[in-house]
mmCIF file of C-alpha atoms in Angstrom:
data_model
loop_
_atom_site.group_PDB
_atom_site.id
_atom_site.type_symbol
_atom_site.label_atom_id
_atom_site.label_comp_id
_atom_site.label_asym_id
_atom_site.label_seq_id
_atom_site.Cartn_x
_atom_site.Cartn_y
_atom_site.Cartn_z
ATOM 1 C CA GLN A 287 0.079 0.008 0.308
ATOM 2 C CA VAL A 288 1.286 3.668 -1.132
ATOM 3 C CA THR A 289 1.171 6.149 1.529
ATOM 4 C CA LEU A 290 2.870 9.735 1.724
ATOM 5 C CA LYS A 291 3.238 12.141 3.864
ATOM 6 C CA GLU A 292 4.696 16.114 3.512
ATOM 7 C CA SER A 293 6.546 17.934 6.565
ATOM 8 C CA GLY A 294 6.871 21.499 6.947
ATOM 9 C CA PRO A 295 7.604 24.577 9.373
ATOM 10 C CA GLY A 296 3.983 25.676 8.727
ATOM 11 C CA ILE A 297 4.377 29.697 8.835
ATOM 12 C CA LEU A 298 7.563 31.564 7.383
ATOM 13 C CA GLN A 299 8.433 34.861 6.874
ATOM 14 C CA PRO A 300 8.629 36.320 3.275
ATOM 15 C CA SER A 301 11.935 35.606 2.221
ATOM 16 C CA GLN A 302 13.228 32.880 3.746
ATOM 17 C CA THR A 303 13.136 29.725 2.121
ATOM 18 C CA LEU A 304 10.807 26.640 2.111
ATOM 19 C CA SER A 305 12.112 23.520 3.217
ATOM 20 C CA LEU A 306 9.576 20.482 2.529
ATOM 21 C CA THR A 307 9.941 16.541 3.366
ATOM 22 C CA CYS A 308 8.042 14.266 2.174
ATOM 23 C CA SER A 309 8.321 10.662 3.387
ATOM 24 C CA PHE A 310 6.511 7.513 2.214
ATOM 25 C CA SER A 311 5.935 4.289 2.107
ATOM 26 C CA GLY A 312 5.760 0.982 -0.285
ATOM 27 C CA PHE A 313 7.574 1.877 -3.107
ATOM 28 C CA SER A 314 10.821 2.790 -3.430
ATOM 29 C CA LEU A 315 12.243 5.666 -5.399
ATOM 30 C CA SER A 316 15.530 3.801 -6.248
ATOM 31 C CA THR A 317 13.220 1.465 -7.963
ATOM 32 C CA TYR A 318 13.052 1.442 -11.746
ATOM 33 C CA GLY A 319 9.986 4.094 -13.419
ATOM 34 C CA MET A 320 8.898 5.401 -9.719
ATOM 35 C CA CYS A 321 8.522 8.965 -9.822
ATOM 36 C CA VAL A 322 7.325 11.508 -6.979
ATOM 37 C CA GLY A 323 6.142 15.205 -8.010
ATOM 38 C CA TRP A 324 5.139 18.155 -5.602
ATOM 39 C CA ILE A 325 2.138 19.817 -6.202
ATOM 40 C CA ARG A 326 -0.025 23.166 -4.455
ATOM 41 C CA GLN A 327 -2.863 24.262 -4.405
ATOM 42 C CA SER A 328 -3.992 28.050 -2.756
ATOM 43 C CA SER A 329 -6.719 28.573 -0.504
ATOM 44 C CA GLY A 330 -10.228 28.234 -3.681
ATOM 45 C CA LYS A 331 -7.445 27.845 -6.086
ATOM 46 C CA GLY A 332 -6.111 25.291 -8.713
ATOM 47 C CA LEU A 333 -3.908 22.704 -8.971
ATOM 48 C CA GLU A 334 -0.019 24.338 -9.780
ATOM 49 C CA TRP A 335 2.511 21.256 -9.860
ATOM 50 C CA LEU A 336 6.551 21.852 -8.413
ATOM 51 C CA ALA A 337 8.680 19.454 -9.068
ATOM 52 C CA ASN A 338 9.073 15.476 -10.766
ATOM 53 C CA ILE A 339 11.774 13.981 -9.801
ATOM 54 C CA TRP A 340 13.235 10.365 -10.834
ATOM 55 C CA TRP A 341 14.272 7.507 -9.474
ATOM 56 C CA ASN A 342 17.539 7.925 -12.005
ATOM 57 C CA ASP A 343 17.627 11.444 -9.797
ATOM 58 C CA ASP A 344 16.254 13.414 -13.171
ATOM 59 C CA LYS A 345 14.435 16.409 -12.369
ATOM 60 C CA TYR A 346 11.802 18.136 -13.847
ATOM 61 C CA TYR A 347 10.771 21.854 -13.239
ATOM 62 C CA ASN A 348 7.994 24.353 -13.361
ATOM 63 C CA PRO A 349 8.842 26.976 -16.009
ATOM 64 C CA SER A 350 7.063 29.391 -14.553
ATOM 65 C CA LEU A 351 9.235 28.720 -10.753
ATOM 66 C CA LYS A 352 12.671 27.129 -12.003
ATOM 67 C CA ASN A 353 14.728 29.311 -10.389
ATOM 68 C CA ARG A 354 13.365 28.709 -6.826
ATOM 69 C CA LEU A 355 12.797 24.949 -6.845
ATOM 70 C CA THR A 356 14.856 22.095 -5.545
ATOM 71 C CA ILE A 357 14.193 18.996 -5.702
ATOM 72 C CA SER A 358 15.975 15.890 -4.083
ATOM 73 C CA LYS A 359 15.288 12.694 -2.288
ATOM 74 C CA ASP A 360 16.751 9.997 -0.070
ATOM 75 C CA THR A 361 16.130 6.320 -1.236
ATOM 76 C CA SER A 362 17.195 5.360 1.533
ATOM 77 C CA ASN A 363 15.170 7.166 4.166
ATOM 78 C CA ASN A 364 12.450 6.227 1.184
ATOM 79 C CA GLN A 365 11.944 10.200 2.177
ATOM 80 C CA ALA A 366 11.662 13.521 -1.058
ATOM 81 C CA PHE A 367 12.123 16.876 -0.962
ATOM 82 C CA LEU A 368 11.740 20.431 -1.848
ATOM 83 C CA LYS A 369 13.187 24.090 -1.277
ATOM 84 C CA ILE A 370 11.381 27.301 -3.003
ATOM 85 C CA THR A 371 13.564 29.782 -2.229
ATOM 86 C CA ASN A 372 12.858 33.285 -1.736
ATOM 87 C CA MET A 373 9.358 33.152 -0.356
ATOM 88 C CA ASP A 374 6.185 35.106 -0.997
ATOM 89 C CA THR A 375 2.881 35.378 0.131
ATOM 90 C CA ALA A 376 1.640 34.647 -2.628
ATOM 91 C CA ASP A 377 3.373 31.335 -2.419
ATOM 92 C CA THR A 378 0.863 29.996 0.947
ATOM 93 C CA ALA A 379 -0.902 26.955 -0.510
ATOM 94 C CA THR A 380 -1.048 23.410 0.511
ATOM 95 C CA TYR A 381 2.098 21.676 -0.347
ATOM 96 C CA TYR A 382 1.675 17.717 -1.505
ATOM 97 C CA CYS A 383 3.845 15.373 -2.825
ATOM 98 C CA ALA A 384 2.215 12.661 -5.036
ATOM 99 C CA TYR A 385 3.445 9.711 -6.449
ATOM 100 C CA ASN A 386 4.743 8.343 -10.178
ATOM 101 C CA ASN A 387 2.279 9.213 -12.374
ATOM 102 C CA PHE A 388 -0.061 11.032 -9.113
ATOM 103 C CA ASP A 389 -1.491 7.643 -9.102
ATOM 104 C CA TYR A 390 -1.637 8.752 -4.645
ATOM 105 C CA TRP A 391 -1.010 11.849 -2.753
ATOM 106 C CA GLY A 392 0.140 12.460 0.159
ATOM 107 C CA GLN A 393 -2.405 14.688 2.625
ATOM 108 C CA GLY A 394 -1.381 17.910 2.426
ATOM 109 C CA VAL A 395 0.946 21.064 4.338
ATOM 110 C CA MET A 396 -0.253 24.272 4.759
ATOM 111 C CA VAL A 397 1.753 27.132 4.113
ATOM 112 C CA THR A 398 1.574 30.104 5.159
ATOM 113 C CA VAL A 399 4.305 32.580 3.806
ATOM 114 C CA SER A 400 3.613 36.255 7.083
ATOM 115 C CA SER A 401 5.187 39.222 7.932
ATOM 116 C CA ASP B 272 3.552 25.102 -22.502
ATOM 117 C CA ILE B 273 -0.363 23.091 -22.252
ATOM 118 C CA GLN B 274 -2.948 24.798 -21.984
ATOM 119 C CA MET B 275 -6.149 22.757 -20.521
ATOM 120 C CA THR B 276 -9.342 24.060 -20.153
ATOM 121 C CA GLN B 277 -12.167 22.612 -18.416
ATOM 122 C CA SER B 278 -16.104 24.286 -18.613
ATOM 123 C CA PRO B 279 -18.043 24.333 -17.202
ATOM 124 C CA SER B 280 -16.739 25.701 -13.999
ATOM 125 C CA LEU B 281 -19.238 24.920 -11.836
ATOM 126 C CA LEU B 282 -22.493 22.448 -11.790
ATOM 127 C CA SER B 283 -25.800 21.826 -10.712
ATOM 128 C CA ALA B 284 -27.002 18.019 -10.528
ATOM 129 C CA SER B 285 -29.747 16.350 -9.034
ATOM 130 C CA VAL B 286 -29.277 12.308 -7.643
ATOM 131 C CA GLY B 287 -29.193 10.035 -10.123
ATOM 132 C CA ASP B 288 -28.695 12.697 -12.939
ATOM 133 C CA ARG B 289 -25.689 11.368 -15.548
ATOM 134 C CA VAL B 290 -23.182 13.925 -15.280
ATOM 135 C CA THR B 291 -20.652 15.149 -18.762
ATOM 136 C CA LEU B 292 -17.541 17.498 -17.955
ATOM 137 C CA SER B 293 -15.507 18.521 -21.102
ATOM 138 C CA CYS B 294 -11.723 19.233 -20.692
ATOM 139 C CA LYS B 295 -9.956 20.615 -22.972
ATOM 140 C CA ALA B 296 -6.669 20.891 -23.939
ATOM 141 C CA SER B 297 -4.711 23.803 -25.837
ATOM 142 C CA GLN B 298 -2.172 21.190 -28.478
ATOM 143 C CA ASN B 299 -2.356 17.674 -29.100
ATOM 144 C CA ILE B 300 -1.870 15.206 -26.083
ATOM 145 C CA TYR B 301 -2.962 11.787 -27.446
ATOM 146 C CA LYS B 302 -4.548 9.965 -24.948
ATOM 147 C CA TYR B 303 -1.998 11.981 -21.667
ATOM 148 C CA LEU B 304 -4.921 12.797 -19.257
ATOM 149 C CA ASN B 305 -6.299 11.412 -15.381
ATOM 150 C CA TRP B 306 -9.174 12.350 -13.871
ATOM 151 C CA TYR B 307 -9.217 13.763 -9.855
ATOM 152 C CA GLN B 308 -11.839 14.107 -8.006
ATOM 153 C CA GLN B 309 -11.517 16.532 -4.931
ATOM 154 C CA LYS B 310 -13.723 16.780 -2.306
ATOM 155 C CA LEU B 311 -13.484 19.774 0.787
ATOM 156 C CA GLY B 312 -10.319 19.876 2.930
ATOM 157 C CA GLU B 313 -9.268 16.367 0.802
ATOM 158 C CA ALA B 314 -6.307 15.392 -1.188
ATOM 159 C CA PRO B 315 -6.642 14.650 -5.136
ATOM 160 C CA LYS B 316 -7.627 11.166 -5.960
ATOM 161 C CA LEU B 317 -6.857 10.063 -9.408
ATOM 162 C CA LEU B 318 -10.838 8.326 -10.760
ATOM 163 C CA ILE B 319 -9.266 8.019 -14.805
ATOM 164 C CA TYR B 320 -5.773 7.178 -16.074
ATOM 165 C CA TYR B 321 -4.501 7.830 -19.632
ATOM 166 C CA THR B 322 -7.970 9.612 -20.686
ATOM 167 C CA ASN B 323 -10.175 6.170 -20.134
ATOM 168 C CA SER B 324 -8.745 3.733 -17.226
ATOM 169 C CA LEU B 325 -10.598 3.142 -14.643
ATOM 170 C CA GLN B 326 -8.775 3.411 -11.388
ATOM 171 C CA THR B 327 -8.508 0.194 -8.531
ATOM 172 C CA GLY B 328 -11.090 1.060 -6.311
ATOM 173 C CA ILE B 329 -13.343 3.259 -8.820
ATOM 174 C CA PRO B 330 -17.152 2.862 -9.442
ATOM 175 C CA SER B 331 -17.945 2.020 -12.013
ATOM 176 C CA ARG B 332 -20.133 5.422 -12.303
ATOM 177 C CA PHE B 333 -17.447 6.890 -13.052
ATOM 178 C CA SER B 334 -15.508 6.559 -16.965
ATOM 179 C CA GLY B 335 -13.335 8.671 -19.233
ATOM 180 C CA SER B 336 -13.465 9.184 -23.169
ATOM 181 C CA GLY B 337 -11.782 12.030 -26.220
ATOM 182 C CA SER B 338 -8.151 11.754 -27.744
ATOM 183 C CA GLY B 339 -6.318 15.007 -28.665
ATOM 184 C CA THR B 340 -7.735 17.935 -27.528
ATOM 185 C CA ASP B 341 -11.261 16.668 -25.961
ATOM 186 C CA PHE B 342 -11.829 14.603 -23.510
ATOM 187 C CA THR B 343 -14.704 13.961 -21.339
ATOM 188 C CA LEU B 344 -15.833 12.570 -17.911
ATOM 189 C CA THR B 345 -19.307 11.278 -17.401
ATOM 190 C CA ILE B 346 -20.819 10.594 -14.054
ATOM 191 C CA SER B 347 -23.706 7.544 -15.896
ATOM 192 C CA SER B 348 -25.870 8.011 -12.284
ATOM 193 C CA LEU B 349 -25.063 10.904 -10.010
ATOM 194 C CA GLN B 350 -24.722 9.489 -5.761
ATOM 195 C CA PRO B 351 -24.724 12.877 -3.103
ATOM 196 C CA GLU B 352 -21.299 11.606 -2.530
ATOM 197 C CA ASP B 353 -20.055 12.960 -5.829
ATOM 198 C CA VAL B 354 -20.382 16.485 -4.928
ATOM 199 C CA ALA B 355 -15.856 17.461 -5.111
ATOM 200 C CA THR B 356 -14.663 19.294 -7.436
ATOM 201 C CA TYR B 357 -12.927 17.525 -10.388
ATOM 202 C CA TYR B 358 -9.722 18.149 -12.603
ATOM 203 C CA CYS B 359 -7.997 17.185 -15.511
ATOM 204 C CA TYR B 360 -4.525 16.699 -15.878
ATOM 205 C CA GLN B 361 -2.197 16.069 -18.858
ATOM 206 C CA TYR B 362 1.470 14.673 -18.715
ATOM 207 C CA ASN B 363 2.512 14.219 -22.631
ATOM 208 C CA SER B 364 4.411 17.292 -22.331
ATOM 209 C CA GLY B 365 5.594 19.067 -19.200
ATOM 210 C CA TYR B 366 3.020 18.388 -16.205
ATOM 211 C CA THR B 367 -0.724 20.792 -15.926
ATOM 212 C CA PHE B 368 -4.014 20.800 -14.570
ATOM 213 C CA GLY B 369 -6.970 21.816 -15.462
ATOM 214 C CA ALA B 370 -9.151 24.932 -13.317
ATOM 215 C CA GLY B 371 -11.209 22.379 -12.353
ATOM 216 C CA THR B 372 -15.694 22.015 -12.260
ATOM 217 C CA LYS B 373 -17.601 22.053 -9.470
ATOM 218 C CA LEU B 374 -19.883 20.113 -8.898
ATOM 219 C CA GLU B 375 -22.833 20.503 -6.545
ATOM 220 C CA LEU B 376 -26.449 18.986 -6.152
ATOM 221 C CA LYS B 377 -28.948 20.934 -7.773
#
């Protein structure tokens, strides 16, 4: 059974860097073809894909945010990570991680950017 | 970038109705399209993958069709638990979600 769970700081100030962790079970990111992605959703808004990381360490970023995003993984501990630099109030959202082609999602973690 | 346009943005229907939701891609995405259901306060849940394949555990009243640029999600007989927002998502080139269709009971 695939499960994922996001964790993060909850609140941070503008210009700070957001660090998110996705802890998962039921699959290994060292297995051929596996992928973890990050998606966010602002309050009352739609879904925005952020980044994907693959089993072979290939990484893909949303072009509109690419300069601010860094995705990485720790296959030994079944975790994936996302960093977003220079956070702004517009980045306030619920952040999700998801398995493979977004087949399964974590419950999401709310991140608020406020001074 | 591929844009995904969903219509309508809001749909009101009665229990038992056949409901059709539309999703249009700005360019050919072949069949690389998924549909998700998101209930209030929950994470999105995969309903349909690769246009018309039903995800395990999803009721058979849900079905998908289409190819190229035009896609449809159909609920054959609307149930109260189907009240949610539905999103389409393309993965042919990059990854893009539609803005969603909010489905409510009439």
